Amino acid sequence: RSPVLHFFAGAASGFVSCVMVQPLDVVISTLSLCLSVSLSLSLSLSLSLSPLTGLWRGTWPTVLRTVPGSALYFMTLDAVRSALRRWTNGRAANAVNLAAGAVSRVSVGVVMMPLAVVKVRFESNLYSYTTMRSAFRDILRERGVRGLFYGVGATALRDAPFAGLYVMFYELAKPAIAASGHSSSSSQSSPPQQQQPQRNGEAATNMLAGMASALAATSVTQPFDMLKTRIQLKPDVYKNTWVAAVKVAKDEGFKGFFSGMIPRMVRKSLSSAISWTLYEEIVRLASASSSSTSGSSGIRSSGGGGGGKGSAEVAV
């Protein structure tokens, strides 16, 4: 289970998921600005610049942020979780998943923060950037390097619990969904004609687990995501996490913290389901291919002796 495999599997899954859900990111950025903006008005504003590409505004900075971010996250998650499992001797699985998800996501989030700031501004209707270069130049000229890290506190407060809870819920949900009949739970070997349906069942289980886990984690972390977006879009008004929280509470009340929650829940559930399912499938196929190649070599070298198992455990 080479780290390179997890890196490229994460990059591929991140690319597919971010392109597919980019329209929801655009809508969320608009909704997060003002509680009075409805979903239909947000869609109209997003489409106002270009009927064909308005909903994919900011896709390029999203790809540049999400693809390396996803690659680094899955590679880091595998390394951190493996280290914690060795340290705990395989005990406290829930705590290990919670800690590994939180540490990995926050670490990668800080590294990718400059691209996150540019991404949010591209998606909003407040700025008219035409290229990423002009966006970086404008931010550095007006705010300095600090401007590229606006919202880092709120991002950490969002990412740590979200990623930790997500990984924990995901690992708990997979066996529960499988046991309920969404995938085969048989421990016996399946005949060749039944292996493809079984693999499809595993992919369906991963997708359902990803969606359910994302919905649960998103509902907990929504206020921090909303605050992060406002700080990045209007740093003069929302100077830090505390100031932003006080202003939202005073001006909009408790419901202001949940502005844009519905599209974010849809976006997160779809994005997580797509990225984690693709990631697991890529790692599984690569591991199975490697195991098959090793098994064939072993059979040839031993003159037809028994080989090892035909599949490898996927550590995600």
PDB file of N, CA, C and O in Angstrom, residues 51-119:
ATOM      1  N   PRO A  51     -25.025  32.186 -19.036  1.00  0.00           N
ATOM      2  CA  PRO A  51     -25.994  31.116 -18.838  1.00  0.00           C
ATOM      3  C   PRO A  51     -25.373  29.726 -18.881  1.00  0.00           C
ATOM      4  O   PRO A  51     -25.868  28.805 -18.242  1.00  0.00           O
ATOM      5  N   LEU A  52     -24.283  29.571 -19.635  1.00  0.00           N
ATOM      6  CA  LEU A  52     -23.687  28.251 -19.798  1.00  0.00           C
ATOM      7  C   LEU A  52     -22.629  27.945 -18.753  1.00  0.00           C
ATOM      8  O   LEU A  52     -22.498  26.818 -18.287  1.00  0.00           O
ATOM      9  N   THR A  53     -21.851  28.944 -18.378  1.00  0.00           N
ATOM     10  CA  THR A  53     -20.710  28.697 -17.495  1.00  0.00           C
ATOM     11  C   THR A  53     -20.841  29.327 -16.120  1.00  0.00           C
ATOM     12  O   THR A  53     -19.948  29.159 -15.286  1.00  0.00           O
ATOM     13  N   GLY A  54     -21.931  30.050 -15.865  1.00  0.00           N
ATOM     14  CA  GLY A  54     -22.066  30.753 -14.594  1.00  0.00           C
ATOM     15  C   GLY A  54     -21.967  29.845 -13.388  1.00  0.00           C
ATOM     16  O   GLY A  54     -21.369  30.203 -12.365  1.00  0.00           O
ATOM     17  N   LEU A  55     -22.548  28.658 -13.472  1.00  0.00           N
ATOM     18  CA  LEU A  55     -22.537  27.736 -12.344  1.00  0.00           C
ATOM     19  C   LEU A  55     -21.194  27.027 -12.181  1.00  0.00           C
ATOM     20  O   LEU A  55     -20.971  26.358 -11.167  1.00  0.00           O
ATOM     21  N   TRP A  56     -20.329  27.150 -13.190  1.00  0.00           N
ATOM     22  CA  TRP A  56     -18.995  26.546 -13.068  1.00  0.00           C
ATOM     23  C   TRP A  56     -17.922  27.626 -12.913  1.00  0.00           C
ATOM     24  O   TRP A  56     -16.744  27.367 -13.132  1.00  0.00           O
ATOM     25  N   ARG A  57     -18.348  28.818 -12.500  1.00  0.00           N
ATOM     26  CA  ARG A  57     -17.396  29.887 -12.251  1.00  0.00           C
ATOM     27  C   ARG A  57     -16.486  29.497 -11.102  1.00  0.00           C
ATOM     28  O   ARG A  57     -16.940  29.033 -10.062  1.00  0.00           O
ATOM     29  N   GLY A  58     -15.181  29.657 -11.292  1.00  0.00           N
ATOM     30  CA  GLY A  58     -14.230  29.291 -10.255  1.00  0.00           C
ATOM     31  C   GLY A  58     -13.814  27.836 -10.283  1.00  0.00           C
ATOM     32  O   GLY A  58     -13.169  27.356  -9.340  1.00  0.00           O
ATOM     33  N   THR A  59     -14.150  27.115 -11.361  1.00  0.00           N
ATOM     34  CA  THR A  59     -13.793  25.694 -11.427  1.00  0.00           C
ATOM     35  C   THR A  59     -12.279  25.494 -11.444  1.00  0.00           C
ATOM     36  O   THR A  59     -11.761  24.571 -10.804  1.00  0.00           O
ATOM     37  N   TRP A  60     -11.574  26.353 -12.184  1.00  0.00           N
ATOM     38  CA  TRP A  60     -10.118  26.189 -12.291  1.00  0.00           C
ATOM     39  C   TRP A  60      -9.424  26.314 -10.936  1.00  0.00           C
ATOM     40  O   TRP A  60      -8.648  25.426 -10.558  1.00  0.00           O
ATOM     41  N   PRO A  61      -9.668  27.372 -10.157  1.00  0.00           N
ATOM     42  CA  PRO A  61      -9.047  27.403  -8.822  1.00  0.00           C
ATOM     43  C   PRO A  61      -9.547  26.276  -7.925  1.00  0.00           C
ATOM     44  O   PRO A  61      -8.819  25.810  -7.047  1.00  0.00           O
ATOM     45  N   THR A  62     -10.792  25.832  -8.146  1.00  0.00           N
ATOM     46  CA  THR A  62     -11.298  24.703  -7.359  1.00  0.00           C
ATOM     47  C   THR A  62     -10.506  23.447  -7.654  1.00  0.00           C
ATOM     48  O   THR A  62     -10.125  22.697  -6.751  1.00  0.00           O
ATOM     49  N   VAL A  63     -10.249  23.201  -8.935  1.00  0.00           N
ATOM     50  CA  VAL A  63      -9.466  22.023  -9.329  1.00  0.00           C
ATOM     51  C   VAL A  63      -8.048  22.110  -8.777  1.00  0.00           C
ATOM     52  O   VAL A  63      -7.512  21.127  -8.240  1.00  0.00           O
ATOM     53  N   LEU A  64      -7.434  23.281  -8.903  1.00  0.00           N
ATOM     54  CA  LEU A  64      -6.063  23.450  -8.420  1.00  0.00           C
ATOM     55  C   LEU A  64      -5.959  23.286  -6.912  1.00  0.00           C
ATOM     56  O   LEU A  64      -4.904  22.894  -6.392  1.00  0.00           O
ATOM     57  N   ARG A  65      -7.054  23.600  -6.209  1.00  0.00           N
ATOM     58  CA  ARG A  65      -7.050  23.422  -4.755  1.00  0.00           C
ATOM     59  C   ARG A  65      -7.452  22.008  -4.370  1.00  0.00           C
ATOM     60  O   ARG A  65      -6.819  21.372  -3.536  1.00  0.00           O
ATOM     61  N   THR A  66      -8.514  21.493  -4.977  1.00  0.00           N
ATOM     62  CA  THR A  66      -9.091  20.229  -4.534  1.00  0.00           C
ATOM     63  C   THR A  66      -8.250  19.024  -4.925  1.00  0.00           C
ATOM     64  O   THR A  66      -8.092  18.098  -4.125  1.00  0.00           O
ATOM     65  N   VAL A  67      -7.726  19.011  -6.131  1.00  0.00           N
ATOM     66  CA  VAL A  67      -6.985  17.827  -6.594  1.00  0.00           C
ATOM     67  C   VAL A  67      -5.740  17.570  -5.736  1.00  0.00           C
ATOM     68  O   VAL A  67      -5.592  16.487  -5.180  1.00  0.00           O
ATOM     69  N   PRO A  68      -4.820  18.558  -5.602  1.00  0.00           N
ATOM     70  CA  PRO A  68      -3.682  18.290  -4.709  1.00  0.00           C
ATOM     71  C   PRO A  68      -4.104  18.154  -3.258  1.00  0.00           C
ATOM     72  O   PRO A  68      -3.517  17.387  -2.497  1.00  0.00           O
ATOM     73  N   GLY A  69      -5.152  18.912  -2.861  1.00  0.00           N
ATOM     74  CA  GLY A  69      -5.632  18.811  -1.479  1.00  0.00           C
ATOM     75  C   GLY A  69      -6.172  17.432  -1.178  1.00  0.00           C
ATOM     76  O   GLY A  69      -5.898  16.853  -0.119  1.00  0.00           O
ATOM     77  N   SER A  70      -6.969  16.881  -2.088  1.00  0.00           N
ATOM     78  CA  SER A  70      -7.518  15.538  -1.912  1.00  0.00           C
ATOM     79  C   SER A  70      -6.419  14.492  -1.921  1.00  0.00           C
ATOM     80  O   SER A  70      -6.433  13.543  -1.126  1.00  0.00           O
ATOM     81  N   ALA A  71      -5.454  14.669  -2.817  1.00  0.00           N
ATOM     82  CA  ALA A  71      -4.337  13.725  -2.888  1.00  0.00           C
ATOM     83  C   ALA A  71      -3.542  13.717  -1.581  1.00  0.00           C
ATOM     84  O   ALA A  71      -3.236  12.654  -1.021  1.00  0.00           O
ATOM     85  N   LEU A  72      -3.208  14.916  -1.094  1.00  0.00           N
ATOM     86  CA  LEU A  72      -2.458  15.013   0.158  1.00  0.00           C
ATOM     87  C   LEU A  72      -3.270  14.499   1.340  1.00  0.00           C
ATOM     88  O   LEU A  72      -2.726  13.850   2.247  1.00  0.00           O
ATOM     89  N   TYR A  73      -4.579  14.767   1.322  1.00  0.00           N
ATOM     90  CA  TYR A  73      -5.419  14.339   2.439  1.00  0.00           C
ATOM     91  C   TYR A  73      -5.481  12.822   2.560  1.00  0.00           C
ATOM     92  O   TYR A  73      -5.260  12.266   3.644  1.00  0.00           O
ATOM     93  N   PHE A  74      -5.774  12.138   1.469  1.00  0.00           N
ATOM     94  CA  PHE A  74      -5.894  10.686   1.539  1.00  0.00           C
ATOM     95  C   PHE A  74      -4.555  10.023   1.846  1.00  0.00           C
ATOM     96  O   PHE A  74      -4.496   9.026   2.570  1.00  0.00           O
ATOM     97  N   MET A  75      -3.466  10.573   1.302  1.00  0.00           N
ATOM     98  CA  MET A  75      -2.151  10.027   1.616  1.00  0.00           C
ATOM     99  C   MET A  75      -1.812  10.255   3.084  1.00  0.00           C
ATOM    100  O   MET A  75      -1.317   9.344   3.779  1.00  0.00           O
ATOM    101  N   THR A  76      -2.085  11.461   3.589  1.00  0.00           N
ATOM    102  CA  THR A  76      -1.810  11.777   4.989  1.00  0.00           C
ATOM    103  C   THR A  76      -2.703  10.971   5.920  1.00  0.00           C
ATOM    104  O   THR A  76      -2.249  10.465   6.961  1.00  0.00           O
ATOM    105  N   LEU A  77      -3.981  10.842   5.563  1.00  0.00           N
ATOM    106  CA  LEU A  77      -4.918  10.078   6.383  1.00  0.00           C
ATOM    107  C   LEU A  77      -4.459   8.641   6.547  1.00  0.00           C
ATOM    108  O   LEU A  77      -4.479   8.093   7.654  1.00  0.00           O
ATOM    109  N   ASP A  78      -4.038   8.016   5.444  1.00  0.00           N
ATOM    110  CA  ASP A  78      -3.579   6.633   5.529  1.00  0.00           C
ATOM    111  C   ASP A  78      -2.349   6.507   6.428  1.00  0.00           C
ATOM    112  O   ASP A  78      -2.253   5.592   7.244  1.00  0.00           O
ATOM    113  N   ALA A  79      -1.410   7.464   6.289  1.00  0.00           N
ATOM    114  CA  ALA A  79      -0.182   7.418   7.087  1.00  0.00           C
ATOM    115  C   ALA A  79      -0.473   7.659   8.566  1.00  0.00           C
ATOM    116  O   ALA A  79       0.028   6.937   9.446  1.00  0.00           O
ATOM    117  N   VAL A  80      -1.303   8.685   8.862  1.00  0.00           N
ATOM    118  CA  VAL A  80      -1.614   9.019  10.255  1.00  0.00           C
ATOM    119  C   VAL A  80      -2.412   7.899  10.908  1.00  0.00           C
ATOM    120  O   VAL A  80      -2.138   7.500  12.050  1.00  0.00           O
ATOM    121  N   ARG A  81      -3.373   7.359  10.202  1.00  0.00           N
ATOM    122  CA  ARG A  81      -4.198   6.306  10.786  1.00  0.00           C
ATOM    123  C   ARG A  81      -3.382   5.032  11.022  1.00  0.00           C
ATOM    124  O   ARG A  81      -3.553   4.364  12.044  1.00  0.00           O
ATOM    125  N   SER A  82      -2.502   4.704  10.088  1.00  0.00           N
ATOM    126  CA  SER A  82      -1.643   3.530  10.280  1.00  0.00           C
ATOM    127  C   SER A  82      -0.746   3.701  11.502  1.00  0.00           C
ATOM    128  O   SER A  82      -0.563   2.771  12.288  1.00  0.00           O
ATOM    129  N   ALA A  83      -0.202   4.929  11.669  1.00  0.00           N
ATOM    130  CA  ALA A  83       0.665   5.196  12.812  1.00  0.00           C
ATOM    131  C   ALA A  83      -0.116   5.107  14.124  1.00  0.00           C
ATOM    132  O   ALA A  83       0.360   4.532  15.113  1.00  0.00           O
ATOM    133  N   LEU A  84      -1.326   5.658  14.148  1.00  0.00           N
ATOM    134  CA  LEU A  84      -2.150   5.614  15.361  1.00  0.00           C
ATOM    135  C   LEU A  84      -2.590   4.184  15.687  1.00  0.00           C
ATOM    136  O   LEU A  84      -2.677   3.813  16.864  1.00  0.00           O
ATOM    137  N   ARG A  85      -2.856   3.397  14.668  1.00  0.00           N
ATOM    138  CA  ARG A  85      -3.242   2.006  14.908  1.00  0.00           C
ATOM    139  C   ARG A  85      -2.093   1.221  15.531  1.00  0.00           C
ATOM    140  O   ARG A  85      -2.304   0.397  16.420  1.00  0.00           O
ATOM    141  N   ARG A  86      -0.873   1.482  15.048  1.00  0.00           N
ATOM    142  CA  ARG A  86       0.290   0.815  15.647  1.00  0.00           C
ATOM    143  C   ARG A  86       0.490   1.280  17.086  1.00  0.00           C
ATOM    144  O   ARG A  86       0.814   0.481  17.968  1.00  0.00           O
ATOM    145  N   TRP A  87       0.286   2.577  17.308  1.00  0.00           N
ATOM    146  CA  TRP A  87       0.502   3.145  18.637  1.00  0.00           C
ATOM    147  C   TRP A  87      -0.521   2.614  19.643  1.00  0.00           C
ATOM    148  O   TRP A  87      -0.210   2.424  20.811  1.00  0.00           O
ATOM    149  N   THR A  88      -1.743   2.387  19.182  1.00  0.00           N
ATOM    150  CA  THR A  88      -2.806   1.897  20.070  1.00  0.00           C
ATOM    151  C   THR A  88      -2.963   0.383  20.017  1.00  0.00           C
ATOM    152  O   THR A  88      -3.876  -0.163  20.645  1.00  0.00           O
ATOM    153  N   ASN A  89      -2.095  -0.272  19.244  1.00  0.00           N
ATOM    154  CA  ASN A  89      -2.183  -1.736  19.096  1.00  0.00           C
ATOM    155  C   ASN A  89      -3.545  -2.187  18.573  1.00  0.00           C
ATOM    156  O   ASN A  89      -4.081  -3.227  18.971  1.00  0.00           O
ATOM    157  N   GLY A  90      -4.093  -1.387  17.655  1.00  0.00           N
ATOM    158  CA  GLY A  90      -5.348  -1.756  17.025  1.00  0.00           C
ATOM    159  C   GLY A  90      -6.587  -1.504  17.858  1.00  0.00           C
ATOM    160  O   GLY A  90      -7.697  -1.862  17.442  1.00  0.00           O
ATOM    161  N   ARG A  91      -6.431  -0.903  19.037  1.00  0.00           N
ATOM    162  CA  ARG A  91      -7.595  -0.632  19.892  1.00  0.00           C
ATOM    163  C   ARG A  91      -8.139   0.778  19.638  1.00  0.00           C
ATOM    164  O   ARG A  91      -7.528   1.577  18.962  1.00  0.00           O
ATOM    165  N   ALA A  92      -9.291   1.066  20.207  1.00  0.00           N
ATOM    166  CA  ALA A  92      -9.922   2.396  20.118  1.00  0.00           C
ATOM    167  C   ALA A  92     -10.065   2.845  18.671  1.00  0.00           C
ATOM    168  O   ALA A  92      -9.636   3.945  18.287  1.00  0.00           O
ATOM    169  N   ALA A  93     -10.699   2.012  17.845  1.00  0.00           N
ATOM    170  CA  ALA A  93     -10.824   2.301  16.412  1.00  0.00           C
ATOM    171  C   ALA A  93     -11.555   3.613  16.156  1.00  0.00           C
ATOM    172  O   ALA A  93     -11.151   4.402  15.289  1.00  0.00           O
ATOM    173  N   ASN A  94     -12.621   3.874  16.896  1.00  0.00           N
ATOM    174  CA  ASN A  94     -13.380   5.109  16.688  1.00  0.00           C
ATOM    175  C   ASN A  94     -12.550   6.349  16.996  1.00  0.00           C
ATOM    176  O   ASN A  94     -12.580   7.343  16.265  1.00  0.00           O
ATOM    177  N   ALA A  95     -11.796   6.298  18.085  1.00  0.00           N
ATOM    178  CA  ALA A  95     -10.938   7.424  18.459  1.00  0.00           C
ATOM    179  C   ALA A  95      -9.823   7.627  17.432  1.00  0.00           C
ATOM    180  O   ALA A  95      -9.473   8.766  17.098  1.00  0.00           O
ATOM    181  N   VAL A  96      -9.290   6.530  16.922  1.00  0.00           N
ATOM    182  CA  VAL A  96      -8.237   6.608  15.907  1.00  0.00           C
ATOM    183  C   VAL A  96      -8.774   7.274  14.642  1.00  0.00           C
ATOM    184  O   VAL A  96      -8.133   8.160  14.063  1.00  0.00           O
ATOM    185  N   ASN A  97      -9.949   6.848  14.191  1.00  0.00           N
ATOM    186  CA  ASN A  97     -10.542   7.439  12.989  1.00  0.00           C
ATOM    187  C   ASN A  97     -10.866   8.911  13.191  1.00  0.00           C
ATOM    188  O   ASN A  97     -10.648   9.741  12.299  1.00  0.00           O
ATOM    189  N   LEU A  98     -11.377   9.253  14.374  1.00  0.00           N
ATOM    190  CA  LEU A  98     -11.704  10.644  14.683  1.00  0.00           C
ATOM    191  C   LEU A  98     -10.460  11.515  14.657  1.00  0.00           C
ATOM    192  O   LEU A  98     -10.439  12.587  14.031  1.00  0.00           O
ATOM    193  N   ALA A  99      -9.402  11.077  15.331  1.00  0.00           N
ATOM    194  CA  ALA A  99      -8.170  11.862  15.414  1.00  0.00           C
ATOM    195  C   ALA A  99      -7.456  11.938  14.065  1.00  0.00           C
ATOM    196  O   ALA A  99      -6.976  13.011  13.661  1.00  0.00           O
ATOM    197  N   ALA A 100      -7.393  10.818  13.362  1.00  0.00           N
ATOM    198  CA  ALA A 100      -6.697  10.792  12.071  1.00  0.00           C
ATOM    199  C   ALA A 100      -7.375  11.707  11.060  1.00  0.00           C
ATOM    200  O   ALA A 100      -6.707  12.455  10.336  1.00  0.00           O
ATOM    201  N   GLY A 101      -8.692  11.664  11.003  1.00  0.00           N
ATOM    202  CA  GLY A 101      -9.410  12.532  10.078  1.00  0.00           C
ATOM    203  C   GLY A 101      -9.202  13.998  10.395  1.00  0.00           C
ATOM    204  O   GLY A 101      -8.960  14.816   9.498  1.00  0.00           O
ATOM    205  N   ALA A 102      -9.276  14.357  11.679  1.00  0.00           N
ATOM    206  CA  ALA A 102      -9.126  15.752  12.086  1.00  0.00           C
ATOM    207  C   ALA A 102      -7.723  16.276  11.809  1.00  0.00           C
ATOM    208  O   ALA A 102      -7.551  17.353  11.212  1.00  0.00           O
ATOM    209  N   VAL A 103      -6.716  15.535  12.225  1.00  0.00           N
ATOM    210  CA  VAL A 103      -5.320  15.975  12.045  1.00  0.00           C
ATOM    211  C   VAL A 103      -4.979  16.096  10.568  1.00  0.00           C
ATOM    212  O   VAL A 103      -4.357  17.085  10.130  1.00  0.00           O
ATOM    213  N   SER A 104      -5.384  15.126   9.770  1.00  0.00           N
ATOM    214  CA  SER A 104      -5.045  15.131   8.346  1.00  0.00           C
ATOM    215  C   SER A 104      -5.706  16.296   7.623  1.00  0.00           C
ATOM    216  O   SER A 104      -5.071  17.008   6.844  1.00  0.00           O
ATOM    217  N   ARG A 105      -6.990  16.513   7.879  1.00  0.00           N
ATOM    218  CA  ARG A 105      -7.711  17.564   7.166  1.00  0.00           C
ATOM    219  C   ARG A 105      -7.215  18.953   7.545  1.00  0.00           C
ATOM    220  O   ARG A 105      -7.058  19.822   6.676  1.00  0.00           O
ATOM    221  N   VAL A 106      -6.978  19.203   8.826  1.00  0.00           N
ATOM    222  CA  VAL A 106      -6.516  20.528   9.243  1.00  0.00           C
ATOM    223  C   VAL A 106      -5.128  20.809   8.674  1.00  0.00           C
ATOM    224  O   VAL A 106      -4.856  21.915   8.200  1.00  0.00           O
ATOM    225  N   SER A 107      -4.247  19.837   8.706  1.00  0.00           N
ATOM    226  CA  SER A 107      -2.894  20.025   8.186  1.00  0.00           C
ATOM    227  C   SER A 107      -2.915  20.382   6.707  1.00  0.00           C
ATOM    228  O   SER A 107      -2.257  21.337   6.265  1.00  0.00           O
ATOM    229  N   VAL A 108      -3.672  19.632   5.936  1.00  0.00           N
ATOM    230  CA  VAL A 108      -3.767  19.904   4.494  1.00  0.00           C
ATOM    231  C   VAL A 108      -4.511  21.212   4.249  1.00  0.00           C
ATOM    232  O   VAL A 108      -4.158  21.973   3.343  1.00  0.00           O
ATOM    233  N   GLY A 109      -5.527  21.505   5.062  1.00  0.00           N
ATOM    234  CA  GLY A 109      -6.297  22.730   4.887  1.00  0.00           C
ATOM    235  C   GLY A 109      -5.465  23.988   5.036  1.00  0.00           C
ATOM    236  O   GLY A 109      -5.642  24.954   4.287  1.00  0.00           O
ATOM    237  N   VAL A 110      -4.549  23.995   5.992  1.00  0.00           N
ATOM    238  CA  VAL A 110      -3.672  25.158   6.186  1.00  0.00           C
ATOM    239  C   VAL A 110      -2.768  25.348   4.970  1.00  0.00           C
ATOM    240  O   VAL A 110      -2.568  26.466   4.494  1.00  0.00           O
ATOM    241  N   VAL A 111      -2.233  24.241   4.448  1.00  0.00           N
ATOM    242  CA  VAL A 111      -1.347  24.312   3.287  1.00  0.00           C
ATOM    243  C   VAL A 111      -2.083  24.851   2.057  1.00  0.00           C
ATOM    244  O   VAL A 111      -1.545  25.646   1.289  1.00  0.00           O
ATOM    245  N   MET A 112      -3.329  24.422   1.891  1.00  0.00           N
ATOM    246  CA  MET A 112      -4.094  24.793   0.699  1.00  0.00           C
ATOM    247  C   MET A 112      -4.926  26.066   0.884  1.00  0.00           C
ATOM    248  O   MET A 112      -5.670  26.449  -0.018  1.00  0.00           O
ATOM    249  N   MET A 113      -4.806  26.753   2.012  1.00  0.00           N
ATOM    250  CA  MET A 113      -5.647  27.907   2.308  1.00  0.00           C
ATOM    251  C   MET A 113      -5.579  29.023   1.258  1.00  0.00           C
ATOM    252  O   MET A 113      -6.628  29.587   0.876  1.00  0.00           O
ATOM    253  N   PRO A 114      -4.408  29.411   0.736  1.00  0.00           N
ATOM    254  CA  PRO A 114      -4.389  30.472  -0.278  1.00  0.00           C
ATOM    255  C   PRO A 114      -5.283  30.170  -1.479  1.00  0.00           C
ATOM    256  O   PRO A 114      -5.993  31.051  -1.970  1.00  0.00           O
ATOM    257  N   LEU A 115      -5.270  28.932  -1.943  1.00  0.00           N
ATOM    258  CA  LEU A 115      -6.124  28.567  -3.069  1.00  0.00           C
ATOM    259  C   LEU A 115      -7.593  28.551  -2.663  1.00  0.00           C
ATOM    260  O   LEU A 115      -8.470  28.827  -3.484  1.00  0.00           O
ATOM    261  N   ALA A 116      -7.863  28.243  -1.398  1.00  0.00           N
ATOM    262  CA  ALA A 116      -9.247  28.245  -0.921  1.00  0.00           C
ATOM    263  C   ALA A 116      -9.815  29.665  -0.927  1.00  0.00           C
ATOM    264  O   ALA A 116     -10.971  29.886  -1.289  1.00  0.00           O
ATOM    265  N   VAL A 117      -8.998  30.642  -0.525  1.00  0.00           N
ATOM    266  CA  VAL A 117      -9.439  32.038  -0.518  1.00  0.00           C
ATOM    267  C   VAL A 117      -9.750  32.505  -1.938  1.00  0.00           C
ATOM    268  O   VAL A 117     -10.794  33.124  -2.198  1.00  0.00           O
ATOM    269  N   VAL A 118      -8.852  32.194  -2.872  1.00  0.00           N
ATOM    270  CA  VAL A 118      -9.069  32.571  -4.269  1.00  0.00           C
ATOM    271  C   VAL A 118     -10.313  31.877  -4.820  1.00  0.00           C
ATOM    272  O   VAL A 118     -11.119  32.485  -5.539  1.00  0.00           O
ATOM    273  N   LYS A 119     -10.498  30.625  -4.477  1.00  0.00           N
ATOM    274  CA  LYS A 119     -11.651  29.850  -4.954  1.00  0.00           C
ATOM    275  C   LYS A 119     -12.965  30.502  -4.520  1.00  0.00           C
ATOM    276  O   LYS A 119     -13.888  30.689  -5.327  1.00  0.00           O
TER     277      LYS A 119
END
